């Protein structure tokens, strides 16, 4: 949700100032989603599987001090399924954009 709000706010500001059109803003948004996937995608196949997602959530707890509950298996699975919009077992940049969360 944070990313979607930030993107919407920055896009609205850019449009108001006349420095961007929606068509110009979209590639930047996709690049952010692709960078986010790349940080988590350890096997470099441009998508995140359940194992990579679990490792990411564990890292967020251990290195970033996030709530330990986010790495619990049930929560990992639930959050993965939420992001995996098409249910194919992978999270892609398109699904990150659709979800609107980082």
Short mmCIF file of N, CA and C in Angstrom, two decimals:
data_model
loop_
_atom_site.label_atom_id
_atom_site.label_comp_id
_atom_site.label_asym_id
_atom_site.label_seq_id
_atom_site.Cartn_x
_atom_site.Cartn_y
_atom_site.Cartn_z
N UNK A 1 0.82 -1.18 0.00
CA UNK A 1 0.00 0.00 0.00
C UNK A 1 0.87 1.25 0.00
N UNK A 2 1.98 1.22 0.73
CA UNK A 2 2.86 2.38 0.80
C UNK A 2 3.36 2.78 -0.58
N UNK A 3 3.77 1.78 -1.36
CA UNK A 3 4.30 2.08 -2.69
C UNK A 3 3.20 2.70 -3.56
N UNK A 4 2.01 2.11 -3.53
CA UNK A 4 0.93 2.62 -4.38
C UNK A 4 0.61 4.07 -4.03
N UNK A 5 0.55 4.38 -2.73
CA UNK A 5 0.27 5.76 -2.33
C UNK A 5 1.39 6.70 -2.76
N UNK A 6 2.63 6.28 -2.57
CA UNK A 6 3.76 7.12 -2.96
C UNK A 6 3.78 7.34 -4.47
N UNK A 7 3.52 6.29 -5.21
CA UNK A 7 3.50 6.40 -6.66
C UNK A 7 2.37 7.32 -7.11
N UNK A 8 1.20 7.13 -6.53
CA UNK A 8 0.06 7.97 -6.90
C UNK A 8 0.33 9.44 -6.58
N UNK A 9 0.91 9.69 -5.42
CA UNK A 9 1.20 11.07 -5.03
C UNK A 9 2.24 11.69 -5.94
N UNK A 10 3.31 10.95 -6.23
CA UNK A 10 4.36 11.51 -7.08
C UNK A 10 3.88 11.69 -8.51
N UNK A 11 3.06 10.77 -8.99
CA UNK A 11 2.51 10.89 -10.34
C UNK A 11 1.57 12.09 -10.42
N UNK A 12 0.72 12.25 -9.42
CA UNK A 12 -0.20 13.39 -9.40
C UNK A 12 0.57 14.71 -9.38
N UNK A 13 1.63 14.76 -8.58
CA UNK A 13 2.44 15.98 -8.51
C UNK A 13 3.10 16.26 -9.85
N UNK A 14 3.64 15.22 -10.47
CA UNK A 14 4.30 15.40 -11.76
C UNK A 14 3.30 15.85 -12.82
N UNK A 15 2.12 15.27 -12.81
CA UNK A 15 1.10 15.67 -13.77
C UNK A 15 0.68 17.12 -13.55
N UNK A 16 0.52 17.50 -12.29
CA UNK A 16 0.11 18.87 -11.97
C UNK A 16 1.15 19.88 -12.43
N UNK A 17 2.41 19.50 -12.35
CA UNK A 17 3.49 20.41 -12.77
C UNK A 17 3.74 20.33 -14.26
N UNK A 18 3.07 19.39 -14.93
CA UNK A 18 3.24 19.28 -16.37
C UNK A 18 4.53 18.62 -16.79
N UNK A 19 5.16 17.85 -15.90
CA UNK A 19 6.43 17.23 -16.25
C UNK A 19 6.29 15.77 -16.66
N UNK A 20 5.10 15.21 -16.51
CA UNK A 20 4.93 13.81 -16.89
C UNK A 20 3.49 13.58 -17.31
N UNK A 21 3.33 12.61 -18.15
CA UNK A 21 2.00 12.15 -18.50
C UNK A 21 1.85 10.76 -17.90
N UNK A 22 0.64 10.23 -17.80
CA UNK A 22 0.49 8.88 -17.27
C UNK A 22 1.32 7.86 -18.03
N UNK A 23 1.45 8.05 -19.35
CA UNK A 23 2.25 7.13 -20.15
C UNK A 23 3.72 7.19 -19.73
N UNK A 24 4.23 8.37 -19.43
CA UNK A 24 5.62 8.51 -19.02
C UNK A 24 5.85 7.97 -17.62
N UNK A 25 4.88 8.10 -16.75
CA UNK A 25 5.04 7.68 -15.36
C UNK A 25 5.04 6.16 -15.22
N UNK A 26 4.32 5.45 -16.05
CA UNK A 26 4.18 4.01 -15.93
C UNK A 26 5.50 3.24 -15.99
N UNK A 27 6.43 3.55 -16.90
CA UNK A 27 7.69 2.80 -16.92
C UNK A 27 8.47 2.91 -15.62
N UNK A 28 8.45 4.07 -14.98
CA UNK A 28 9.15 4.22 -13.70
C UNK A 28 8.53 3.32 -12.64
N UNK A 29 7.22 3.23 -12.65
CA UNK A 29 6.52 2.38 -11.70
C UNK A 29 6.90 0.93 -11.92
N UNK A 30 6.94 0.50 -13.17
CA UNK A 30 7.32 -0.88 -13.49
C UNK A 30 8.76 -1.14 -13.09
N UNK A 31 9.64 -0.17 -13.30
CA UNK A 31 11.05 -0.34 -12.91
C UNK A 31 11.18 -0.55 -11.41
N UNK A 32 10.39 0.17 -10.62
CA UNK A 32 10.43 -0.01 -9.17
C UNK A 32 10.00 -1.43 -8.80
N UNK A 33 8.94 -1.91 -9.43
CA UNK A 33 8.46 -3.26 -9.16
C UNK A 33 9.50 -4.30 -9.57
N UNK A 34 10.15 -4.08 -10.71
CA UNK A 34 11.18 -5.01 -11.17
C UNK A 34 12.38 -5.01 -10.24
N UNK A 35 12.77 -3.84 -9.73
CA UNK A 35 13.88 -3.78 -8.76
C UNK A 35 13.53 -4.51 -7.48
N UNK A 36 12.29 -4.37 -7.04
CA UNK A 36 11.85 -5.04 -5.82
C UNK A 36 11.92 -6.56 -6.01
N UNK A 37 11.46 -7.05 -7.15
CA UNK A 37 11.53 -8.49 -7.45
C UNK A 37 12.99 -8.93 -7.48
N UNK A 38 13.84 -8.16 -8.13
CA UNK A 38 15.25 -8.52 -8.27
C UNK A 38 15.94 -8.68 -6.91
N UNK A 39 15.57 -7.86 -5.93
CA UNK A 39 16.17 -7.97 -4.59
C UNK A 39 15.85 -9.31 -3.93
N UNK A 40 14.70 -9.87 -4.23
CA UNK A 40 14.24 -11.10 -3.58
C UNK A 40 14.55 -12.33 -4.41
N UNK A 41 14.66 -12.17 -5.71
CA UNK A 41 14.80 -13.26 -6.68
C UNK A 41 16.22 -13.82 -6.70
N UNK A 42 16.51 -14.78 -5.83
CA UNK A 42 17.87 -15.29 -5.71
C UNK A 42 18.31 -16.16 -6.88
N UNK A 43 17.39 -16.81 -7.58
CA UNK A 43 17.79 -17.65 -8.71
C UNK A 43 17.72 -16.90 -10.05
N UNK A 44 17.42 -15.61 -9.99
CA UNK A 44 17.46 -14.71 -11.14
C UNK A 44 16.58 -15.16 -12.32
N UNK A 45 15.37 -15.63 -12.00
CA UNK A 45 14.45 -15.98 -13.08
C UNK A 45 13.35 -14.93 -13.27
N UNK A 46 13.55 -13.76 -12.66
CA UNK A 46 12.64 -12.61 -12.78
C UNK A 46 11.28 -12.83 -12.14
N UNK A 47 11.22 -13.74 -11.20
CA UNK A 47 10.00 -13.97 -10.43
C UNK A 47 10.39 -14.57 -9.08
N UNK A 48 9.49 -14.48 -8.13
CA UNK A 48 9.77 -14.92 -6.76
C UNK A 48 8.90 -16.14 -6.45
N UNK A 49 9.57 -17.23 -6.05
CA UNK A 49 8.81 -18.42 -5.65
C UNK A 49 8.63 -18.43 -4.13
N UNK A 50 7.94 -19.42 -3.63
CA UNK A 50 7.62 -19.49 -2.20
C UNK A 50 8.89 -19.54 -1.34
N UNK A 51 9.89 -20.29 -1.77
CA UNK A 51 11.14 -20.40 -1.02
C UNK A 51 11.84 -19.04 -0.92
N UNK A 52 11.91 -18.33 -2.02
CA UNK A 52 12.52 -17.00 -2.02
C UNK A 52 11.72 -16.03 -1.15
N UNK A 53 10.41 -16.15 -1.21
CA UNK A 53 9.54 -15.28 -0.42
C UNK A 53 9.76 -15.53 1.08
N UNK A 54 9.84 -16.80 1.46
CA UNK A 54 10.07 -17.15 2.87
C UNK A 54 11.43 -16.62 3.34
N UNK A 55 12.45 -16.75 2.49
CA UNK A 55 13.78 -16.25 2.84
C UNK A 55 13.76 -14.73 2.99
N UNK A 56 13.04 -14.06 2.12
CA UNK A 56 12.92 -12.60 2.20
C UNK A 56 12.24 -12.18 3.50
N UNK A 57 11.15 -12.84 3.83
CA UNK A 57 10.42 -12.50 5.05
C UNK A 57 11.29 -12.76 6.29
N UNK A 58 12.06 -13.85 6.28
CA UNK A 58 12.97 -14.15 7.39
C UNK A 58 14.05 -13.08 7.49
N UNK A 59 14.60 -12.66 6.36
CA UNK A 59 15.61 -11.61 6.34
C UNK A 59 15.05 -10.31 6.90
N UNK A 60 13.82 -10.00 6.57
CA UNK A 60 13.20 -8.77 7.07
C UNK A 60 13.11 -8.79 8.60
N UNK A 61 12.90 -9.96 9.17
CA UNK A 61 12.85 -10.10 10.63
C UNK A 61 14.25 -9.98 11.21
N UNK A 62 15.19 -10.76 10.66
CA UNK A 62 16.53 -10.84 11.22
C UNK A 62 17.37 -9.58 11.01
N UNK A 63 17.29 -9.00 9.82
CA UNK A 63 18.17 -7.88 9.50
C UNK A 63 17.50 -6.51 9.64
N UNK A 64 16.21 -6.46 9.46
CA UNK A 64 15.51 -5.17 9.47
C UNK A 64 14.69 -4.96 10.74
N UNK A 65 14.67 -5.98 11.62
CA UNK A 65 13.97 -5.84 12.89
C UNK A 65 12.45 -5.84 12.78
N UNK A 66 11.93 -6.43 11.71
CA UNK A 66 10.47 -6.50 11.55
C UNK A 66 9.89 -7.51 12.54
N UNK A 67 8.59 -7.45 12.75
CA UNK A 67 7.88 -8.34 13.65
C UNK A 67 8.13 -9.80 13.25
N UNK A 68 8.55 -10.63 14.20
CA UNK A 68 8.88 -12.03 13.94
C UNK A 68 7.70 -12.81 13.37
N UNK A 69 6.50 -12.36 13.63
CA UNK A 69 5.32 -13.06 13.12
C UNK A 69 5.28 -13.11 11.60
N UNK A 70 5.90 -12.12 10.95
CA UNK A 70 5.84 -12.09 9.48
C UNK A 70 6.61 -13.25 8.84
N UNK A 71 7.47 -13.94 9.61
CA UNK A 71 8.22 -15.07 9.07
C UNK A 71 7.60 -16.41 9.47
N UNK A 72 6.49 -16.39 10.18
CA UNK A 72 5.81 -17.63 10.54
C UNK A 72 5.27 -18.28 9.27
N UNK A 73 5.42 -19.61 9.14
CA UNK A 73 5.01 -20.30 7.91
C UNK A 73 3.60 -19.97 7.42
N UNK A 74 2.63 -19.92 8.31
CA UNK A 74 1.26 -19.62 7.87
C UNK A 74 1.15 -18.21 7.30
N UNK A 75 1.84 -17.27 7.93
CA UNK A 75 1.80 -15.88 7.44
C UNK A 75 2.57 -15.75 6.13
N UNK A 76 3.68 -16.46 6.02
CA UNK A 76 4.45 -16.44 4.77
C UNK A 76 3.57 -16.95 3.63
N UNK A 77 2.93 -18.08 3.86
CA UNK A 77 2.07 -18.66 2.83
C UNK A 77 0.91 -17.74 2.48
N UNK A 78 0.26 -17.18 3.48
CA UNK A 78 -0.89 -16.30 3.24
C UNK A 78 -0.47 -15.05 2.45
N UNK A 79 0.65 -14.45 2.84
CA UNK A 79 1.09 -13.24 2.14
C UNK A 79 1.54 -13.56 0.72
N UNK A 80 2.16 -14.72 0.54
CA UNK A 80 2.57 -15.13 -0.80
C UNK A 80 1.35 -15.30 -1.70
N UNK A 81 0.36 -16.00 -1.20
CA UNK A 81 -0.85 -16.23 -2.00
C UNK A 81 -1.56 -14.92 -2.34
N UNK A 82 -1.50 -13.96 -1.43
CA UNK A 82 -2.11 -12.66 -1.69
C UNK A 82 -1.41 -11.95 -2.85
N UNK A 83 -0.08 -12.01 -2.87
CA UNK A 83 0.68 -11.34 -3.93
C UNK A 83 0.63 -12.12 -5.25
N UNK A 84 0.55 -13.45 -5.17
CA UNK A 84 0.52 -14.29 -6.36
C UNK A 84 -0.90 -14.29 -6.93
N UNK A 85 -1.25 -13.21 -7.58
CA UNK A 85 -2.63 -12.97 -8.03
C UNK A 85 -3.17 -14.05 -8.96
N UNK A 86 -2.33 -14.57 -9.84
CA UNK A 86 -2.83 -15.56 -10.80
C UNK A 86 -2.68 -16.99 -10.30
N UNK A 87 -2.10 -17.17 -9.12
CA UNK A 87 -2.01 -18.50 -8.51
C UNK A 87 -1.07 -19.46 -9.19
N UNK A 88 -0.08 -18.95 -9.93
CA UNK A 88 0.84 -19.84 -10.64
C UNK A 88 2.05 -20.25 -9.80
N UNK A 89 2.12 -19.79 -8.55
CA UNK A 89 3.23 -20.16 -7.68
C UNK A 89 4.41 -19.22 -7.75
N UNK A 90 4.24 -18.08 -8.41
CA UNK A 90 5.31 -17.09 -8.53
C UNK A 90 4.74 -15.69 -8.37
N UNK A 91 5.55 -14.80 -7.81
CA UNK A 91 5.20 -13.38 -7.74
C UNK A 91 6.02 -12.68 -8.81
N UNK A 92 5.36 -11.92 -9.67
CA UNK A 92 6.03 -11.19 -10.74
C UNK A 92 5.89 -9.69 -10.51
N UNK A 93 6.63 -8.92 -11.27
CA UNK A 93 6.56 -7.47 -11.16
C UNK A 93 5.14 -6.97 -11.44
N UNK A 94 4.46 -7.56 -12.40
CA UNK A 94 3.08 -7.16 -12.70
C UNK A 94 2.17 -7.37 -11.49
N UNK A 95 2.37 -8.47 -10.78
CA UNK A 95 1.55 -8.74 -9.60
C UNK A 95 1.87 -7.78 -8.47
N UNK A 96 3.13 -7.36 -8.37
CA UNK A 96 3.50 -6.37 -7.37
C UNK A 96 2.79 -5.06 -7.66
N UNK A 97 2.73 -4.68 -8.93
CA UNK A 97 2.03 -3.45 -9.31
C UNK A 97 0.55 -3.54 -8.99
N UNK A 98 -0.05 -4.68 -9.31
CA UNK A 98 -1.47 -4.87 -9.05
C UNK A 98 -1.78 -4.85 -7.56
N UNK A 99 -0.86 -5.41 -6.77
CA UNK A 99 -1.05 -5.48 -5.32
C UNK A 99 -0.85 -4.11 -4.69
N UNK A 100 0.11 -3.35 -5.22
CA UNK A 100 0.35 -2.01 -4.72
C UNK A 100 1.13 -1.95 -3.43
N UNK A 101 1.66 -3.05 -2.96
CA UNK A 101 2.46 -3.05 -1.74
C UNK A 101 3.87 -3.49 -2.05
N UNK A 102 4.74 -3.09 -1.16
CA UNK A 102 6.13 -3.53 -1.30
C UNK A 102 6.34 -4.71 -0.40
#
